Amino acid sequence: APFGFTVPILTAVIFSGLLVGIFTDVSRSYAGEVLFANYWVALVMVGFFGLCALYTFYVVPIFKKKAEEIANTRTKRRPGKKTAATGSAE
């Protein structure tokens, strides 16, 4: 692929920034009183990040290997062309 790991790295950077933003965010009222601290949201995001990482490193390679095995065992269905001299398929 021409860009290789560009998309996964950008995705990790963007979501890490969102994680930090949520982790440090505290909802406040107009008077400045703390209404709700969003730390639990950050913990949920960390959990989903962990699940996505495990899926990426352990499950995706299994799917790739199976797809490669299927591609290697697939037989081509296109018949050979007949030659005029022998009348048989090549």
Short mmCIF file of C-alpha atoms in Angstrom, two decimals:
data_model
loop_
_atom_site.label_atom_id
_atom_site.label_comp_id
_atom_site.label_asym_id
_atom_site.label_seq_id
_atom_site.Cartn_x
_atom_site.Cartn_y
_atom_site.Cartn_z
CA ALA A 1 0.00 0.00 0.00
CA PRO A 2 1.35 3.43 -0.83
CA PHE A 3 0.64 4.96 2.58
CA GLY A 4 1.16 1.83 4.69
CA PHE A 5 0.48 2.64 8.32
CA THR A 6 -0.66 6.25 7.74
CA VAL A 7 -4.37 5.68 8.39
CA PRO A 8 -3.93 3.50 11.51
CA ILE A 9 -1.42 5.98 12.98
CA LEU A 10 -3.67 8.97 12.26
CA THR A 11 -6.62 7.12 13.79
CA ALA A 12 -4.63 6.32 16.93
CA VAL A 13 -3.44 9.92 17.27
CA ILE A 14 -6.92 11.39 16.77
CA PHE A 15 -8.63 9.04 19.20
CA SER A 16 -5.84 9.47 21.74
CA GLY A 17 -6.43 13.22 21.56
CA LEU A 18 -10.15 12.67 22.09
CA LEU A 19 -9.37 10.42 25.04
CA VAL A 20 -7.20 13.08 26.65
CA GLY A 21 -9.86 15.71 25.95
CA ILE A 22 -12.58 13.67 27.58
CA PHE A 23 -10.36 12.65 30.48
CA THR A 24 -9.50 16.24 31.33
CA ASP A 25 -12.99 17.63 30.71
CA VAL A 26 -15.25 18.56 33.59
CA SER A 27 -18.78 19.77 32.94
CA ARG A 28 -19.47 23.02 34.78
CA SER A 29 -22.52 25.18 35.25
CA TYR A 30 -22.66 28.87 34.32
CA ALA A 31 -21.69 29.69 37.90
CA GLY A 32 -18.59 27.51 37.63
CA GLU A 33 -19.86 24.70 39.85
CA VAL A 34 -18.73 21.21 38.87
CA LEU A 35 -21.76 19.34 37.58
CA PHE A 36 -20.17 16.17 36.34
CA ALA A 37 -16.64 14.84 35.93
CA ASN A 38 -16.30 12.74 32.79
CA TYR A 39 -13.59 10.41 34.03
CA TRP A 40 -15.72 7.30 33.61
CA VAL A 41 -16.11 8.09 29.90
CA ALA A 42 -12.34 8.03 29.58
CA LEU A 43 -12.22 4.64 31.26
CA VAL A 44 -14.80 3.30 28.81
CA MET A 45 -12.74 4.66 25.91
CA VAL A 46 -9.59 3.02 27.30
CA GLY A 47 -11.50 -0.26 27.51
CA PHE A 48 -12.70 -0.02 23.92
CA PHE A 49 -9.21 0.97 22.79
CA GLY A 50 -7.87 -2.17 24.47
CA LEU A 51 -10.51 -4.34 22.82
CA CYS A 52 -9.78 -2.82 19.40
CA ALA A 53 -6.05 -3.36 19.88
CA LEU A 54 -6.56 -7.01 20.88
CA TYR A 55 -8.85 -7.55 17.89
CA THR A 56 -6.33 -5.93 15.55
CA PHE A 57 -3.33 -7.89 16.79
CA TYR A 58 -4.94 -11.30 17.34
CA VAL A 59 -8.12 -11.73 15.28
CA VAL A 60 -7.31 -9.87 12.04
CA PRO A 61 -4.17 -11.95 11.32
CA ILE A 62 -6.27 -15.12 11.64
CA PHE A 63 -8.76 -13.78 9.08
CA LYS A 64 -5.91 -12.78 6.77
CA LYS A 65 -4.34 -16.24 7.00
CA LYS A 66 -7.65 -17.98 6.27
CA ALA A 67 -8.35 -15.69 3.31
CA GLU A 68 -4.87 -16.39 1.93
CA GLU A 69 -5.36 -20.14 2.31
CA ILE A 70 -8.69 -19.96 0.50
CA ALA A 71 -7.15 -17.85 -2.27
CA ASN A 72 -4.31 -20.35 -2.71
CA THR A 73 -6.63 -23.37 -2.92
CA ARG A 74 -9.09 -21.74 -5.30
CA THR A 75 -9.10 -23.32 -8.75
CA LYS A 76 -9.61 -21.28 -11.84
CA ARG A 77 -12.79 -22.14 -13.70
CA ARG A 78 -11.88 -20.60 -17.01
CA PRO A 79 -11.36 -23.35 -19.62
CA GLY A 80 -8.30 -23.34 -21.79
CA LYS A 81 -8.46 -22.18 -25.41
CA LYS A 82 -8.68 -24.82 -28.14
CA THR A 83 -6.00 -24.75 -30.79
CA ALA A 84 -6.92 -25.19 -34.43
CA ALA A 85 -4.16 -27.74 -35.09
CA THR A 86 -4.85 -30.23 -32.30
CA GLY A 87 -8.42 -29.45 -31.32
CA SER A 88 -7.52 -29.89 -27.66
CA ALA A 89 -7.51 -27.47 -24.80
CA GLU A 90 -4.22 -26.08 -23.58
#
